[in-house]
Every structure is written in structure tokens, then in C-alpha cells.
Amino acid sequence: KLTFEILMALSGRMEQLPPTQRLLDECWLCILRLADAQDLCACGGANVRLATLSNSDDLWRALCNSRWVGKLRMSDDLFVHGDYQKATLSASECKSLLARRGVSFRHICEKPELLAAVHASTPRLNNPKLRPQSWKWKTSYKYAELDSQRGRISAEEVSYFRWHLTYNGMPSSLGLRHFQRNGTFVSPHLGPTTWSLNEDGCFKMHGIAPLTVERDPLNWGWIIGRGTATVYRSV
């Protein structure tokens, strides 16, 4: 494993060499690909050259793609809820973010207007660890990691996912469940009913006691009713 200490030692030796004998940026980037996210972040306190290279979008995009394998609702695009107000985004990246945020942009033709719509639709998080940065893929990684620790599901997520039911320890053979965005649900057994999230973030459905909702750390999905007779897992 390439650690921060090894990087610092290698960087120190390179700085002692004549400029013509030092590693090219391309070589450093190949070396930095062996580092993990924690060590790349630590490089921010190193010399200016290494700090700049360690923030490369190519490096952080590769880390994102590797980290997000098998994670639900994670695509190859920038993380949907990141704050990119200081980053340089392309028009296609703006449109991708807006589409996944449910913001209509068909009437927007100019890139500055697309950027304004992206910034206006960005969730505001009061977290001192998250400050807007110019490196979009490092920002994407950080915001995704923070979101993976969020313990409260939204109604939009409940309706977005399909759910696999296990009842009394037996997986249902009647297919995946879909809770509609308007708060309705058609149960294969009970017929039409309603669902909601209460003020504590528990899942409520007519006819059953409120069920707790928690994050699945393995795939960043959700589990409703863990430890009860009725358990739903997002897929």
C-alpha cells in the first residue's frame, strides 16, 4: 500500500535532485493512483506540486468509480447532491445533475443559466468539513461519503427504490414492492393502502406498527423494519 509517509519520503528525495532529473507530473500521477483517499487528502499539506497533483480530477474520479461499485443509486456521474459552486462543470454535467435532482432544464439554453440552476438546487448542508472546492471529483467523493452516513430516509427515496419483502423470515415470492410517491401502496395481500414517514423518520403503513428505517452500510441502501416480522430491503 502506498502511504502518505512513503509519498513524503519520495517527494523529499525528488526535490533534492536537479530539475531535469525530477519525475514528470505524469509519472507522479501514476504513483498517486496507488494511494487511497485518506492519503491523497493528506497530500494537501505537502509541497505545492504534490498538493496540486493529489487533487487531480482523474485520480478522484477513479477513486469514486472504485468506491461506488455495488452501491445503490450511484452512477458514473458526479454525486448528485454535491456542492459544485466553485468547480468547473460542463454543460452535460450540469444537465445530468439537474435531471437527477428533478429540475426541469429544457427551457435553459445558456451554460451560465444551467450553472445557476445547479447552484440553486444544491442542498445546503451545515457541515464545517464540507467547503466548496474547485476539484469536482474530490468534492463528489467527499459528499457521497457523508451522505452514506445519513441515517434518515426521504420520502423521495422510499418511492424511488423497489423493495424486497421478508415476512417472518421468509422472502416474499410476490415480487418487489413499490411505494408510490403520492403515499399509496397496492399490497398483494391487503390491496390499496397508504404509507408515510412519521416525525421520527419511521415508516408507517396502514394496519402495521411504525417500522424503523436504517442504512445498509454494505450497499448504501436502506432497511425498513430490521428485527421485526416485516422487513423491507431496498434494491
Short mmCIF file of C-alpha atoms in Angstrom, two decimals:
data_model
loop_
_atom_site.label_atom_id
_atom_site.label_comp_id
_atom_site.label_asym_id
_atom_site.label_seq_id
_atom_site.Cartn_x
_atom_site.Cartn_y
_atom_site.Cartn_z
CA LYS A 1 0.00 0.00 0.00
CA LEU A 2 1.30 3.45 -0.91
CA THR A 3 1.10 5.50 2.29
CA PHE A 4 1.41 9.22 2.92
CA GLU A 5 4.76 8.64 4.65
CA ILE A 6 6.15 6.88 1.58
CA LEU A 7 4.88 9.69 -0.65
CA MET A 8 6.55 12.30 1.53
CA ALA A 9 9.84 10.42 1.54
CA LEU A 10 9.76 10.02 -2.23
CA SER A 11 8.79 13.65 -2.76
CA GLY A 12 11.62 14.83 -0.49
CA ARG A 13 14.18 12.86 -2.44
CA MET A 14 12.89 14.18 -5.75
CA GLU A 15 13.18 17.77 -4.53
CA GLN A 16 16.87 17.22 -3.83
CA LEU A 17 17.54 16.31 -7.46
CA PRO A 18 18.26 18.78 -10.24
CA PRO A 19 15.05 19.87 -12.02
CA THR A 20 15.95 17.88 -15.14
CA GLN A 21 16.12 14.64 -13.12
CA ARG A 22 12.87 15.00 -11.21
CA LEU A 23 9.76 12.98 -12.03
CA LEU A 24 7.33 14.43 -14.54
CA ASP A 25 3.79 15.18 -13.45
CA GLU A 26 2.56 12.23 -15.50
CA CYS A 27 4.83 9.90 -13.51
CA TRP A 28 3.62 11.35 -10.21
CA LEU A 29 0.02 10.81 -11.23
CA CYS A 30 0.74 7.16 -11.95
CA ILE A 31 2.29 6.82 -8.48
CA LEU A 32 -0.58 8.66 -6.79
CA ARG A 33 -3.08 6.24 -8.32
CA LEU A 34 -1.79 3.69 -5.80
CA ALA A 35 -2.79 5.88 -2.85
CA ASP A 36 -6.18 5.80 -1.12
CA ALA A 37 -8.47 8.76 -0.42
CA GLN A 38 -7.11 9.41 3.07
CA ASP A 39 -3.52 9.66 1.91
CA LEU A 40 -4.41 11.80 -1.08
CA CYS A 41 -6.16 14.23 1.25
CA ALA A 42 -3.08 14.29 3.48
CA CYS A 43 -1.01 15.38 0.48
CA GLY A 44 -2.78 18.73 0.70
CA GLY A 45 -0.29 19.71 3.39
CA ALA A 46 2.73 18.70 1.34
CA ASN A 47 4.64 20.82 -1.17
CA VAL A 48 2.61 22.81 -3.66
CA ARG A 49 3.31 20.50 -6.59
CA LEU A 50 2.24 17.31 -4.81
CA ALA A 51 -0.75 19.03 -3.24
CA THR A 52 -1.94 20.17 -6.67
CA LEU A 53 -1.45 16.78 -8.32
CA SER A 54 -3.19 14.94 -5.48
CA ASN A 55 -6.39 16.88 -6.25
CA SER A 56 -6.47 15.74 -9.88
CA ASP A 57 -9.97 15.02 -11.16
CA ASP A 58 -8.67 11.89 -12.89
CA LEU A 59 -7.41 10.47 -9.58
CA TRP A 60 -10.58 11.23 -7.67
CA ARG A 61 -12.88 10.04 -10.44
CA ALA A 62 -11.09 6.69 -10.38
CA LEU A 63 -11.50 6.55 -6.59
CA CYS A 64 -15.20 7.36 -6.92
CA ASN A 65 -15.75 4.65 -9.51
CA SER A 66 -13.95 2.10 -7.37
CA ARG A 67 -15.68 3.11 -4.14
CA TRP A 68 -19.17 3.18 -5.63
CA VAL A 69 -19.14 -0.32 -7.11
CA GLY A 70 -22.19 -2.17 -5.79
CA LYS A 71 -23.64 0.94 -4.12
CA LEU A 72 -27.30 1.67 -4.82
CA ARG A 73 -28.23 4.74 -6.81
CA MET A 74 -24.58 5.61 -7.51
CA SER A 75 -23.73 6.19 -11.16
CA ASP A 76 -20.54 7.06 -13.03
CA ASP A 77 -21.55 10.74 -12.90
CA LEU A 78 -20.82 13.37 -10.28
CA PHE A 79 -22.56 12.71 -6.97
CA VAL A 80 -25.99 14.24 -7.27
CA HIS A 81 -26.02 16.21 -4.00
CA GLY A 82 -22.51 17.68 -4.12
CA ASP A 83 -21.85 21.43 -3.91
CA TYR A 84 -20.02 22.36 -7.12
CA GLN A 85 -20.32 26.15 -6.98
CA LYS A 86 -16.53 26.61 -7.21
CA ALA A 87 -15.92 23.78 -9.68
CA THR A 88 -15.78 23.98 -13.45
CA LEU A 89 -18.69 21.99 -14.84
CA SER A 90 -19.52 21.20 -18.45
CA ALA A 91 -23.00 21.76 -19.85
CA SER A 92 -23.59 17.99 -19.95
CA GLU A 93 -22.56 17.65 -16.29
CA CYS A 94 -24.98 20.43 -15.36
CA LYS A 95 -27.82 18.73 -17.22
CA SER A 96 -27.04 15.38 -15.61
CA LEU A 97 -27.14 16.92 -12.12
CA LEU A 98 -30.35 18.80 -12.83
CA ALA A 99 -32.08 15.74 -14.29
CA ARG A 100 -31.21 13.63 -11.25
CA ARG A 101 -32.34 16.42 -8.92
CA GLY A 102 -35.69 16.53 -10.66
CA VAL A 103 -35.16 20.05 -12.02
CA SER A 104 -36.54 20.87 -15.48
CA PHE A 105 -33.96 22.48 -17.77
CA ARG A 106 -35.47 22.18 -21.25
CA HIS A 107 -36.13 25.92 -21.29
CA ILE A 108 -32.48 26.71 -20.42
CA CYS A 109 -30.14 27.22 -23.37
CA GLU A 110 -27.10 29.07 -22.00
CA LYS A 111 -24.43 27.46 -19.81
CA PRO A 112 -24.41 30.29 -17.20
CA GLU A 113 -28.12 29.67 -16.67
CA LEU A 114 -27.50 25.93 -16.31
CA LEU A 115 -24.82 26.62 -13.69
CA ALA A 116 -27.17 28.95 -11.84
CA ALA A 117 -29.86 26.26 -11.80
CA VAL A 118 -27.36 23.71 -10.45
CA HIS A 119 -26.25 26.03 -7.67
CA ALA A 120 -29.84 26.98 -6.80
CA SER A 121 -30.84 23.30 -6.50
CA THR A 122 -27.84 22.29 -4.37
CA PRO A 123 -28.84 21.06 -0.88
CA ARG A 124 -27.49 23.28 1.88
CA LEU A 125 -25.57 21.29 4.48
CA ASN A 126 -24.31 22.99 7.64
CA ASN A 127 -21.18 20.91 7.94
CA PRO A 128 -17.82 22.63 8.61
CA LYS A 129 -15.98 19.71 6.99
CA LEU A 130 -17.61 20.45 3.64
CA ARG A 131 -16.46 23.64 1.99
CA PRO A 132 -16.94 24.30 -1.74
CA GLN A 133 -13.81 23.36 -3.68
CA SER A 134 -12.71 23.72 -7.27
CA TRP A 135 -11.99 19.99 -7.63
CA LYS A 136 -15.28 18.47 -8.70
CA TRP A 137 -14.46 14.78 -8.32
CA LYS A 138 -12.83 15.20 -4.91
CA THR A 139 -15.94 17.14 -3.91
CA SER A 140 -18.08 14.33 -5.32
CA TYR A 141 -16.23 11.72 -3.26
CA LYS A 142 -16.49 13.70 -0.02
CA TYR A 143 -20.19 14.46 -0.34
CA ALA A 144 -21.00 10.86 -1.23
CA GLU A 145 -19.12 9.60 1.83
CA LEU A 146 -21.01 12.00 4.08
CA ASP A 147 -24.35 11.03 2.55
CA SER A 148 -23.60 7.34 3.06
CA GLN A 149 -23.66 8.04 6.81
CA ARG A 150 -27.04 9.75 6.72
CA GLY A 151 -29.47 7.87 8.91
CA ARG A 152 -32.79 9.31 7.80
CA ILE A 153 -34.51 8.32 4.57
CA SER A 154 -36.53 10.75 2.47
CA ALA A 155 -40.00 10.14 1.02
CA GLU A 156 -38.45 10.54 -2.43
CA GLU A 157 -36.08 7.66 -1.72
CA VAL A 158 -38.86 5.43 -0.42
CA SER A 159 -40.74 5.89 -3.69
CA TYR A 160 -37.62 5.67 -5.87
CA PHE A 161 -36.46 2.26 -4.70
CA ARG A 162 -38.13 -1.09 -5.16
CA TRP A 163 -38.32 -3.17 -2.01
CA HIS A 164 -37.80 -6.84 -1.30
CA LEU A 165 -40.04 -8.10 1.50
CA THR A 166 -39.09 -10.76 4.02
CA TYR A 167 -42.02 -11.76 6.24
CA ASN A 168 -41.45 -13.91 9.33
CA GLY A 169 -38.04 -14.84 7.93
CA MET A 170 -39.40 -15.96 4.55
CA PRO A 171 -38.66 -13.99 1.37
CA SER A 172 -41.80 -12.98 -0.48
CA SER A 173 -42.47 -14.72 -3.80
CA LEU A 174 -44.83 -11.99 -5.00
CA GLY A 175 -42.26 -9.66 -6.47
CA LEU A 176 -40.74 -6.36 -5.42
CA ARG A 177 -42.87 -3.76 -3.65
CA HIS A 178 -43.23 -0.18 -4.88
CA PHE A 179 -44.40 2.59 -2.58
CA GLN A 180 -45.87 5.36 -4.72
CA ARG A 181 -44.70 8.96 -4.34
CA ASN A 182 -48.26 10.06 -3.57
CA GLY A 183 -48.30 7.94 -0.41
CA THR A 184 -50.23 4.98 -1.77
CA PHE A 185 -49.24 1.33 -1.97
CA VAL A 186 -51.02 -1.63 -3.51
CA SER A 187 -50.33 -4.66 -1.35
CA PRO A 188 -50.60 -8.10 -2.99
CA HIS A 189 -52.38 -9.27 0.16
CA LEU A 190 -54.25 -6.24 1.51
CA GLY A 191 -54.93 -4.28 -1.67
CA PRO A 192 -54.67 -0.46 -1.79
CA THR A 193 -53.34 1.18 1.36
CA THR A 194 -51.30 4.22 2.40
CA TRP A 195 -47.79 4.84 3.67
CA SER A 196 -45.83 7.75 5.16
CA LEU A 197 -42.82 8.69 7.27
CA ASN A 198 -43.53 9.99 10.75
CA GLU A 199 -41.68 12.79 12.55
CA ASP A 200 -39.15 10.29 13.90
CA GLY A 201 -38.35 9.03 10.40
CA CYS A 202 -40.15 5.71 10.94
CA PHE A 203 -42.08 4.08 8.13
CA LYS A 204 -45.84 3.93 8.66
CA MET A 205 -48.31 1.85 6.71
CA HIS A 206 -51.96 1.37 7.47
CA GLY A 207 -52.52 -1.74 9.51
CA ILE A 208 -48.98 -2.23 10.88
CA ALA A 209 -46.97 -0.61 13.67
CA PRO A 210 -44.36 2.01 12.64
CA LEU A 211 -41.13 0.43 11.41
CA THR A 212 -37.67 1.86 11.98
CA VAL A 213 -35.55 2.70 8.93
CA GLU A 214 -31.77 2.33 8.88
CA ARG A 215 -28.95 2.49 6.40
CA ASP A 216 -27.43 -0.62 4.89
CA PRO A 217 -23.66 0.05 5.16
CA LEU A 218 -22.83 -2.55 2.53
CA ASN A 219 -24.69 -1.07 -0.43
CA TRP A 220 -25.72 2.36 0.94
CA GLY A 221 -29.35 1.33 0.57
CA TRP A 222 -31.99 1.14 3.29
CA ILE A 223 -33.62 -1.46 5.53
CA ILE A 224 -37.13 -0.96 6.87
CA GLY A 225 -38.18 -2.94 9.95
CA ARG A 226 -34.94 -4.78 10.75
CA GLY A 227 -35.52 -7.15 13.65
CA THR A 228 -39.29 -7.36 13.11
CA ALA A 229 -41.53 -9.82 11.28
CA THR A 230 -41.83 -7.40 8.34
CA VAL A 231 -38.51 -6.39 6.75
CA TYR A 232 -38.12 -4.46 3.51
CA ARG A 233 -34.72 -4.06 1.81
CA SER A 234 -34.15 -1.57 -0.99
CA VAL A 235 -32.90 -2.87 -4.32
#
